């Protein structure tokens, strides 16, 4: 087989595998849920390929056309088998109720962890540059939230005269009337904190994208740093869990929202063991909500719960979600939660219907991938 032909056909096949592999391992579980519910996903998958797919032709130096089999490449076959195995494991459970096999992948951001802006300022009078590290305690705020900001001044001379001033601004509208006061943290010589309440500014000065503009004078050396702040009005707010009960093979967890913008919503969360703190399942839900029809139900499948090995009690945590943008709207709108965690009652496994989860389309996809990985010189029939 010519290297060029083999490469092109291999890329095409790996592209198919990559799409399905991404379908299984997508970080955006909400998009995964949408794709499964699309009309295109309801069509049966044809696992038969014509012979022309299994074989291709290339012209030899002699001018003859010789037939080649692209499935003789062991790396390609191994790749398909890996994808089939990964998909087969995930397909044992509903896409909206997946066991968490690696707890380290469940990131719970600590305050200031992912928002820090660290800026160096070289000065002639010292080898190490002055540094301003500016951060907020969260990456997303909602109307009514108080913003906590942290400023750390590094490499300043000992006993330096440091003065800090700051102002809240709108990215699109300019400076607001909100002056921000940073105070030195007790016991520290270089860490400052400030609390900012954007609601004290006139409403016309506030937008969804805010800026915190900080000026620092160190021995009359003027420095400045800015950090962006997301400050939205939530499309809906999770207020409580209205009920938890066993329904057949599922543990149903009904979430109640205060809906401010009607539309189609997506949400996901982590079901955690309340005693050990171990993350168990990644749960997802979606649906239309209105001011009066303001519920969504997350469903934990018995097989996923058994695989996770916990009958509860549980905590529902890492709750996120959004309202999907409608026609004419450019952005999705986030939803908020009144609490970080919600208690969820557990039940003995013998109270559930102990049935396996079955997905006929998933079986067809697994057969398709397995055949692609298993064939040798024979064609797929």
Tab-separated table of C-alpha atoms in Angstrom:
chain	number	residue	atom	x	y	z
A	1	UNK	CA	0.000	0.000	0.000
A	2	UNK	CA	1.341	3.441	-0.854
A	3	UNK	CA	2.028	5.556	2.207
A	4	UNK	CA	-0.011	8.433	0.823
A	5	UNK	CA	-3.150	6.371	0.191
A	6	UNK	CA	-2.847	4.594	3.503
A	7	UNK	CA	-2.457	7.882	5.327
A	8	UNK	CA	-5.485	9.536	3.697
A	9	UNK	CA	-7.838	6.615	4.284
A	10	UNK	CA	-6.575	6.130	7.838
A	11	UNK	CA	-7.283	9.760	8.616
A	12	UNK	CA	-10.853	9.393	7.323
A	13	UNK	CA	-11.479	6.343	9.499
A	14	UNK	CA	-9.881	7.853	12.568
A	15	UNK	CA	-12.073	10.875	12.022
A	16	UNK	CA	-15.136	8.646	12.379
A	17	UNK	CA	-13.685	7.067	15.506
A	18	UNK	CA	-12.730	10.432	16.906
A	19	UNK	CA	-16.263	11.757	16.524
A	20	UNK	CA	-17.693	8.806	18.398
A	21	UNK	CA	-14.908	8.877	20.982
A	22	UNK	CA	-15.578	12.564	21.567
A	23	UNK	CA	-19.260	11.707	21.851
A	24	UNK	CA	-18.411	9.342	24.703
A	25	UNK	CA	-15.785	11.429	26.468
A	26	UNK	CA	-17.105	14.958	25.882
A	27	UNK	CA	-16.210	17.373	28.727
A	28	UNK	CA	-19.374	19.247	27.939
A	29	UNK	CA	-21.924	16.765	29.199
A	30	UNK	CA	-24.767	19.101	28.378
A	31	UNK	CA	-23.942	19.087	24.668
A	32	UNK	CA	-23.755	15.300	24.920
A	33	UNK	CA	-27.322	15.257	26.183
A	34	UNK	CA	-28.493	17.493	23.362
A	35	UNK	CA	-26.849	15.344	20.705
A	36	UNK	CA	-28.516	12.203	21.980
A	37	UNK	CA	-31.934	13.790	21.780
A	38	UNK	CA	-31.532	15.143	18.266
A	39	UNK	CA	-33.649	13.663	15.450
A	40	UNK	CA	-30.516	12.509	13.623
A	41	UNK	CA	-29.502	10.291	16.541
A	42	UNK	CA	-32.773	8.344	16.364
A	43	UNK	CA	-31.963	6.764	13.003
A	44	UNK	CA	-30.534	3.210	13.073
A	45	UNK	CA	-26.826	3.004	12.375
A	46	UNK	CA	-25.923	0.938	9.328
A	47	UNK	CA	-22.981	-1.226	10.339
A	48	UNK	CA	-22.457	-2.630	6.821
A	49	UNK	CA	-19.878	-0.994	4.622
A	50	UNK	CA	-19.541	-1.608	0.881
A	51	UNK	CA	-16.390	-3.307	-0.330
A	52	UNK	CA	-15.098	-0.098	-1.829
A	53	UNK	CA	-14.702	1.314	1.679
A	54	UNK	CA	-12.645	-1.611	2.894
A	55	UNK	CA	-10.425	-1.545	-0.150
A	56	UNK	CA	-8.807	1.181	-2.129
A	57	UNK	CA	-6.530	1.291	-5.147
A	58	UNK	CA	-3.166	2.802	-5.907
A	59	UNK	CA	-1.074	2.821	-9.043
A	60	UNK	CA	2.213	0.995	-8.812
A	61	UNK	CA	5.382	2.156	-10.546
A	62	UNK	CA	4.680	-0.313	-13.340
A	63	UNK	CA	1.409	1.430	-14.069
A	64	UNK	CA	-0.739	-1.431	-12.740
A	65	UNK	CA	-3.606	-0.702	-10.374
A	66	UNK	CA	-3.351	-2.895	-7.293
A	67	UNK	CA	-5.999	-3.511	-4.651
A	68	UNK	CA	-5.113	-2.664	-1.035
A	69	UNK	CA	-6.807	-3.304	2.307
A	70	UNK	CA	-6.692	-0.392	4.718
A	71	UNK	CA	-7.603	-2.611	7.699
A	72	UNK	CA	-4.221	-4.338	7.725
A	73	UNK	CA	-2.837	-1.427	9.765
A	74	UNK	CA	-2.623	-2.690	13.349
A	75	UNK	CA	-2.503	0.786	14.881
A	76	UNK	CA	-5.776	1.755	13.230
A	77	UNK	CA	-7.428	-1.472	14.390
A	78	UNK	CA	-6.151	-0.968	17.931
A	79	UNK	CA	-7.493	2.573	17.943
A	80	UNK	CA	-10.947	1.386	16.959
A	81	UNK	CA	-10.877	-1.313	19.635
A	82	UNK	CA	-9.942	1.250	22.311
A	83	UNK	CA	-12.782	3.512	21.246
A	84	UNK	CA	-15.199	0.570	21.234
A	85	UNK	CA	-14.140	-0.458	24.746
A	86	UNK	CA	-14.479	3.067	26.129
A	87	UNK	CA	-17.872	3.528	24.520
A	88	UNK	CA	-19.025	0.090	25.678
A	89	UNK	CA	-18.217	0.984	29.299
A	90	UNK	CA	-20.026	4.322	29.156
A	91	UNK	CA	-23.039	2.766	27.403
A	92	UNK	CA	-23.790	0.595	30.445
A	93	UNK	CA	-25.429	3.659	32.001
A	94	UNK	CA	-27.641	6.508	30.776
A	95	UNK	CA	-25.673	9.484	29.497
A	96	UNK	CA	-27.325	11.593	32.214
A	97	UNK	CA	-26.228	9.247	35.030
A	98	UNK	CA	-22.562	8.314	34.638
A	99	UNK	CA	-20.278	6.930	37.388
A	100	UNK	CA	-17.228	9.038	38.150
A	101	UNK	CA	-14.283	6.674	37.778
A	102	UNK	CA	-11.578	9.230	38.554
A	103	UNK	CA	-12.474	11.503	41.497
A	104	UNK	CA	-9.487	13.716	40.705
A	105	UNK	CA	-11.295	14.915	37.586
A	106	UNK	CA	-14.012	16.526	39.703
A	107	UNK	CA	-12.557	19.965	40.278
A	108	UNK	CA	-13.995	22.047	43.101
A	109	UNK	CA	-12.435	25.474	42.611
A	110	UNK	CA	-11.010	27.050	45.712
A	111	UNK	CA	-11.514	30.776	46.244
A	112	UNK	CA	-9.162	32.814	44.018
A	113	UNK	CA	-7.776	29.622	42.420
A	114	UNK	CA	-8.615	30.155	38.749
A	115	UNK	CA	-9.042	33.916	38.499
A	116	UNK	CA	-5.637	35.266	39.449
A	117	UNK	CA	-3.963	37.842	37.201
A	118	UNK	CA	-0.246	38.046	38.040
A	119	UNK	CA	1.654	40.964	36.468
A	120	UNK	CA	5.411	41.669	36.738
A	121	UNK	CA	6.827	45.202	36.783
A	122	UNK	CA	10.618	45.348	36.261
A	123	UNK	CA	12.340	48.197	38.117
A	124	UNK	CA	15.898	49.446	37.862
A	125	UNK	CA	16.503	49.523	41.601
A	126	UNK	CA	16.206	45.746	42.214
A	127	UNK	CA	16.845	42.419	40.500
A	128	UNK	CA	13.396	40.874	41.083
A	129	UNK	CA	10.467	42.653	39.423
A	130	UNK	CA	7.630	43.985	41.518
A	131	UNK	CA	4.533	41.820	41.069
A	132	UNK	CA	0.833	42.461	41.530
A	133	UNK	CA	-1.368	39.379	41.856
A	134	UNK	CA	-5.036	40.306	41.615
A	135	UNK	CA	-7.867	37.766	41.962
A	136	UNK	CA	-11.552	37.402	42.786
A	137	UNK	CA	-12.968	34.582	44.905
A	138	UNK	CA	-15.221	33.321	42.076
A	139	UNK	CA	-15.298	33.469	38.294
A	140	UNK	CA	-19.065	34.025	38.079
A	141	UNK	CA	-21.236	36.415	40.081
A	142	UNK	CA	-24.932	37.182	39.946
A	143	UNK	CA	-26.975	40.275	40.716
A	144	UNK	CA	-26.933	40.842	44.473
A	145	UNK	CA	-23.656	38.969	45.054
A	146	UNK	CA	-20.820	40.637	46.922
A	147	UNK	CA	-17.467	40.336	45.146
A	148	UNK	CA	-14.410	39.509	47.250
A	149	UNK	CA	-11.110	40.619	45.730
A	150	UNK	CA	-7.566	39.787	46.800
A	151	UNK	CA	-4.396	41.732	46.011
A	152	UNK	CA	-0.903	40.408	46.797
A	153	UNK	CA	2.089	42.703	46.368
A	154	UNK	CA	5.303	40.722	45.887
A	155	UNK	CA	8.976	41.688	45.953
A	156	UNK	CA	8.363	45.113	47.438
A	157	UNK	CA	11.309	46.550	49.446
A	158	UNK	CA	11.167	46.007	53.182
A	159	UNK	CA	9.205	48.758	54.967
A	160	UNK	CA	8.087	50.146	51.615
A	161	UNK	CA	5.373	52.791	51.582
A	162	UNK	CA	2.471	51.091	49.758
A	163	UNK	CA	-0.774	52.824	48.825
A	164	UNK	CA	-3.655	50.979	47.122
A	165	UNK	CA	-6.687	52.485	45.419
A	166	UNK	CA	-9.275	50.878	43.141
A	167	UNK	CA	-12.466	51.509	41.228
A	168	UNK	CA	-15.158	49.336	39.713
A	169	UNK	CA	-15.828	49.877	36.016
A	170	UNK	CA	-18.050	48.507	33.266
A	171	UNK	CA	-16.308	47.044	30.244
A	172	UNK	CA	-18.736	48.809	27.913
A	173	UNK	CA	-19.884	51.831	29.936
A	174	UNK	CA	-16.697	52.997	31.670
A	175	UNK	CA	-16.000	53.824	35.323
A	176	UNK	CA	-18.742	53.549	37.924
A	177	UNK	CA	-19.154	55.593	41.102
A	178	UNK	CA	-18.030	52.619	43.197
A	179	UNK	CA	-14.682	53.242	44.857
A	180	UNK	CA	-13.115	50.075	46.228
A	181	UNK	CA	-11.160	50.040	49.476
A	182	UNK	CA	-8.482	47.375	49.977
A	183	UNK	CA	-7.428	46.621	53.566
A	184	UNK	CA	-4.284	44.822	54.666
A	185	UNK	CA	-5.061	41.319	55.944
A	186	UNK	CA	-4.300	40.894	59.648
A	187	UNK	CA	-0.877	39.351	60.146
A	188	UNK	CA	0.214	39.957	56.549
A	189	UNK	CA	2.558	42.572	55.129
A	190	UNK	CA	1.624	42.179	51.462
A	191	UNK	CA	-1.906	40.749	51.130
A	192	UNK	CA	-4.978	42.971	50.825
A	193	UNK	CA	-8.692	42.174	50.619
A	194	UNK	CA	-11.713	44.150	49.467
A	195	UNK	CA	-15.466	43.543	49.360
A	196	UNK	CA	-17.366	45.065	46.457
A	197	UNK	CA	-21.124	45.441	46.181
A	198	UNK	CA	-21.977	46.425	42.584
A	199	UNK	CA	-25.632	46.971	43.539
A	200	UNK	CA	-24.763	50.283	45.223
A	201	UNK	CA	-23.942	51.759	41.816
A	202	UNK	CA	-26.716	53.177	39.619
A	203	UNK	CA	-28.194	50.387	37.495
A	204	UNK	CA	-27.294	52.202	34.282
A	205	UNK	CA	-23.575	52.007	35.195
A	206	UNK	CA	-23.543	48.206	35.624
A	207	UNK	CA	-23.180	45.639	32.842
A	208	UNK	CA	-22.587	41.867	32.658
A	209	UNK	CA	-18.864	42.439	32.126
A	210	UNK	CA	-17.195	44.447	34.885
A	211	UNK	CA	-13.610	45.484	35.528
A	212	UNK	CA	-11.779	45.996	38.799
A	213	UNK	CA	-9.074	48.598	38.161
A	214	UNK	CA	-6.373	48.727	40.836
A	215	UNK	CA	-3.587	51.285	41.259
A	216	UNK	CA	-0.639	50.636	43.589
A	217	UNK	CA	2.068	53.119	44.560
A	218	UNK	CA	5.224	51.532	46.018
A	219	UNK	CA	7.677	54.177	47.172
A	220	UNK	CA	6.152	56.456	44.521
A	221	UNK	CA	6.526	53.750	41.833
A	222	UNK	CA	3.101	53.693	40.123
A	223	UNK	CA	1.747	50.270	39.154
A	224	UNK	CA	-1.649	49.198	37.874
A	225	UNK	CA	-3.586	45.978	37.311
A	226	UNK	CA	-7.062	45.099	36.057
A	227	UNK	CA	-9.207	41.989	36.334
A	228	UNK	CA	-12.424	41.121	34.523
A	229	UNK	CA	-15.545	40.127	36.472
A	230	UNK	CA	-18.597	38.303	35.127
A	231	UNK	CA	-21.716	39.776	36.783
A	232	UNK	CA	-24.928	38.372	35.306
A	233	UNK	CA	-28.572	38.349	36.049
A	234	UNK	CA	-29.459	34.630	36.336
A	235	UNK	CA	-32.063	33.119	34.027
A	236	UNK	CA	-33.192	30.942	36.939
A	237	UNK	CA	-32.152	30.233	40.514
A	238	UNK	CA	-32.173	26.803	42.139
A	239	UNK	CA	-34.004	27.248	45.425
A	240	UNK	CA	-34.452	23.732	46.818
A	241	UNK	CA	-34.959	20.016	46.177
A	242	UNK	CA	-38.680	19.372	46.253
A	243	UNK	CA	-38.485	15.581	46.577
A	244	UNK	CA	-36.177	12.554	46.387
A	245	UNK	CA	-37.725	9.141	45.743
A	246	UNK	CA	-37.127	5.778	44.098
A	247	UNK	CA	-38.973	5.445	40.800
A	248	UNK	CA	-38.390	2.006	39.273
A	249	UNK	CA	-34.677	1.718	38.484
A	250	UNK	CA	-34.040	5.410	39.155
A	251	UNK	CA	-33.472	7.692	42.104
A	252	UNK	CA	-35.419	10.807	41.104
A	253	UNK	CA	-34.157	14.146	42.441
A	254	UNK	CA	-36.544	16.962	41.566
A	255	UNK	CA	-35.007	20.431	41.493
A	256	UNK	CA	-37.166	23.511	42.004
A	257	UNK	CA	-36.186	26.843	40.444
A	258	UNK	CA	-37.258	30.420	40.571
A	259	UNK	CA	-37.463	31.135	36.839
A	260	UNK	CA	-36.703	34.687	35.733
A	261	UNK	CA	-36.383	34.009	31.980
A	262	UNK	CA	-38.500	31.294	30.414
A	263	UNK	CA	-36.771	28.966	27.980
A	264	UNK	CA	-34.976	25.648	27.562
A	265	UNK	CA	-32.528	24.829	30.350
A	266	UNK	CA	-29.583	22.488	30.881
A	267	UNK	CA	-28.064	21.613	34.230
A	268	UNK	CA	-25.509	19.188	35.618
A	269	UNK	CA	-24.254	18.285	39.061
A	270	UNK	CA	-22.179	15.790	41.000
A	271	UNK	CA	-23.811	13.297	43.350
A	272	UNK	CA	-21.434	12.849	46.246
A	273	UNK	CA	-21.343	10.474	49.194
A	274	UNK	CA	-22.317	12.617	52.187
A	275	UNK	CA	-20.170	10.675	54.650
A	276	UNK	CA	-16.897	10.152	52.754
A	277	UNK	CA	-17.176	13.128	50.406
A	278	UNK	CA	-16.370	10.839	47.468
A	279	UNK	CA	-17.858	11.952	44.132
A	280	UNK	CA	-20.087	9.184	42.772
A	281	UNK	CA	-22.060	10.202	39.700
A	282	UNK	CA	-22.203	12.953	37.115
A	283	UNK	CA	-25.884	13.825	36.681
A	284	UNK	CA	-27.524	15.871	33.944
A	285	UNK	CA	-31.000	17.155	33.196
A	286	UNK	CA	-32.613	19.364	30.612
A	287	UNK	CA	-36.037	20.735	29.803
A	288	UNK	CA	-38.253	23.739	29.221
A	289	UNK	CA	-39.136	25.824	32.268
A	290	UNK	CA	-41.544	28.666	32.843
A	291	UNK	CA	-42.470	30.754	35.860
A	292	UNK	CA	-45.059	28.158	36.911
A	293	UNK	CA	-43.545	24.992	35.381
A	294	UNK	CA	-40.281	25.428	37.249
A	295	UNK	CA	-38.954	21.920	37.902
A	296	UNK	CA	-36.251	19.695	36.447
A	297	UNK	CA	-35.571	16.147	37.560
A	298	UNK	CA	-32.175	14.504	37.791
A	299	UNK	CA	-32.231	10.711	37.649
A	300	UNK	CA	-29.573	8.400	39.082
A	301	UNK	CA	-29.730	4.886	37.602
A	302	UNK	CA	-29.460	1.930	39.979
A	303	UNK	CA	-26.608	0.337	37.995
A	304	UNK	CA	-24.613	3.574	38.172
A	305	UNK	CA	-25.257	3.814	41.918
A	306	UNK	CA	-24.194	0.205	42.414
A	307	UNK	CA	-21.064	0.771	40.341
A	308	UNK	CA	-20.289	3.767	42.566
A	309	UNK	CA	-20.908	1.615	45.637
A	310	UNK	CA	-23.000	3.929	47.823
A	311	UNK	CA	-26.585	3.737	49.075
A	312	UNK	CA	-26.344	7.243	50.490
A	313	UNK	CA	-27.019	9.580	52.090
A	314	UNK	CA	-25.779	11.907	49.373
A	315	UNK	CA	-24.956	15.510	48.623
A	316	UNK	CA	-25.784	17.216	45.333
A	317	UNK	CA	-22.888	19.562	44.592
A	318	UNK	CA	-20.936	21.247	41.752
A	319	UNK	CA	-24.275	22.452	40.389
A	320	UNK	CA	-24.061	24.427	37.168
A	321	UNK	CA	-26.346	25.167	34.260
A	322	UNK	CA	-27.665	27.620	31.751
A	323	UNK	CA	-30.623	28.671	29.637
A	324	UNK	CA	-29.907	28.037	25.987
A	325	UNK	CA	-29.799	31.085	23.734
A	326	UNK	CA	-32.882	31.396	21.561
A	327	UNK	CA	-33.172	32.780	18.052
A	328	UNK	CA	-31.918	36.348	18.006
A	329	UNK	CA	-29.920	35.892	21.229
A	330	UNK	CA	-26.136	35.652	21.037
A	331	UNK	CA	-25.314	34.089	24.412
A	332	UNK	CA	-26.567	31.432	26.798
A	333	UNK	CA	-27.672	32.759	30.191
A	334	UNK	CA	-26.307	31.077	33.348
A	335	UNK	CA	-28.430	29.846	36.226
A	336	UNK	CA	-27.535	30.248	39.884
A	337	UNK	CA	-28.082	28.274	43.063
A	338	UNK	CA	-29.123	29.414	46.522
A	339	UNK	CA	-26.753	26.840	48.086
A	340	UNK	CA	-23.521	25.133	47.115
A	341	UNK	CA	-24.728	21.716	48.318
A	342	UNK	CA	-28.095	20.042	48.848
A	343	UNK	CA	-28.757	16.983	50.993
A	344	UNK	CA	-30.199	13.996	49.120
A	345	UNK	CA	-31.776	11.037	50.896
A	346	UNK	CA	-30.417	7.576	50.080
A	347	UNK	CA	-32.276	4.264	49.743
A	348	UNK	CA	-31.261	0.611	49.974
A	349	UNK	CA	-30.424	-0.895	46.615
A	350	UNK	CA	-33.052	-3.636	47.075
A	351	UNK	CA	-35.789	-0.972	46.894
A	352	UNK	CA	-34.977	-0.257	43.239
A	353	UNK	CA	-35.928	-2.294	40.185
A	354	UNK	CA	-32.595	-4.020	39.549
A	355	UNK	CA	-32.603	-3.851	35.746
A	356	UNK	CA	-29.759	-3.259	33.311
A	357	UNK	CA	-29.750	-0.123	31.209
A	358	UNK	CA	-30.102	-0.887	27.512
A	359	UNK	CA	-29.545	1.383	24.534
A	360	UNK	CA	-30.095	-0.270	21.146
A	361	UNK	CA	-28.330	2.518	19.278
A	362	UNK	CA	-25.331	2.185	21.564
A	363	UNK	CA	-25.156	-1.551	20.781
A	364	UNK	CA	-25.097	-0.790	17.069
A	365	UNK	CA	-22.306	1.750	17.524
A	366	UNK	CA	-20.262	-0.734	19.583
A	367	UNK	CA	-20.734	-3.458	16.944
A	368	UNK	CA	-19.675	-1.014	14.249
A	369	UNK	CA	-16.500	0.040	16.055
A	370	UNK	CA	-15.654	-3.520	17.075
A	371	UNK	CA	-15.933	-4.710	13.487
A	372	UNK	CA	-13.682	-1.916	12.321
A	373	UNK	CA	-11.066	-2.933	14.870
A	374	UNK	CA	-11.409	-6.686	14.440
A	375	UNK	CA	-11.127	-7.135	10.684
A	376	UNK	CA	-7.902	-8.315	9.173
A	377	UNK	CA	-7.540	-8.808	5.465
A	378	UNK	CA	-11.226	-9.639	5.204
A	379	UNK	CA	-13.709	-6.999	4.196
A	380	UNK	CA	-16.543	-5.796	6.436
A	381	UNK	CA	-19.796	-7.385	5.319
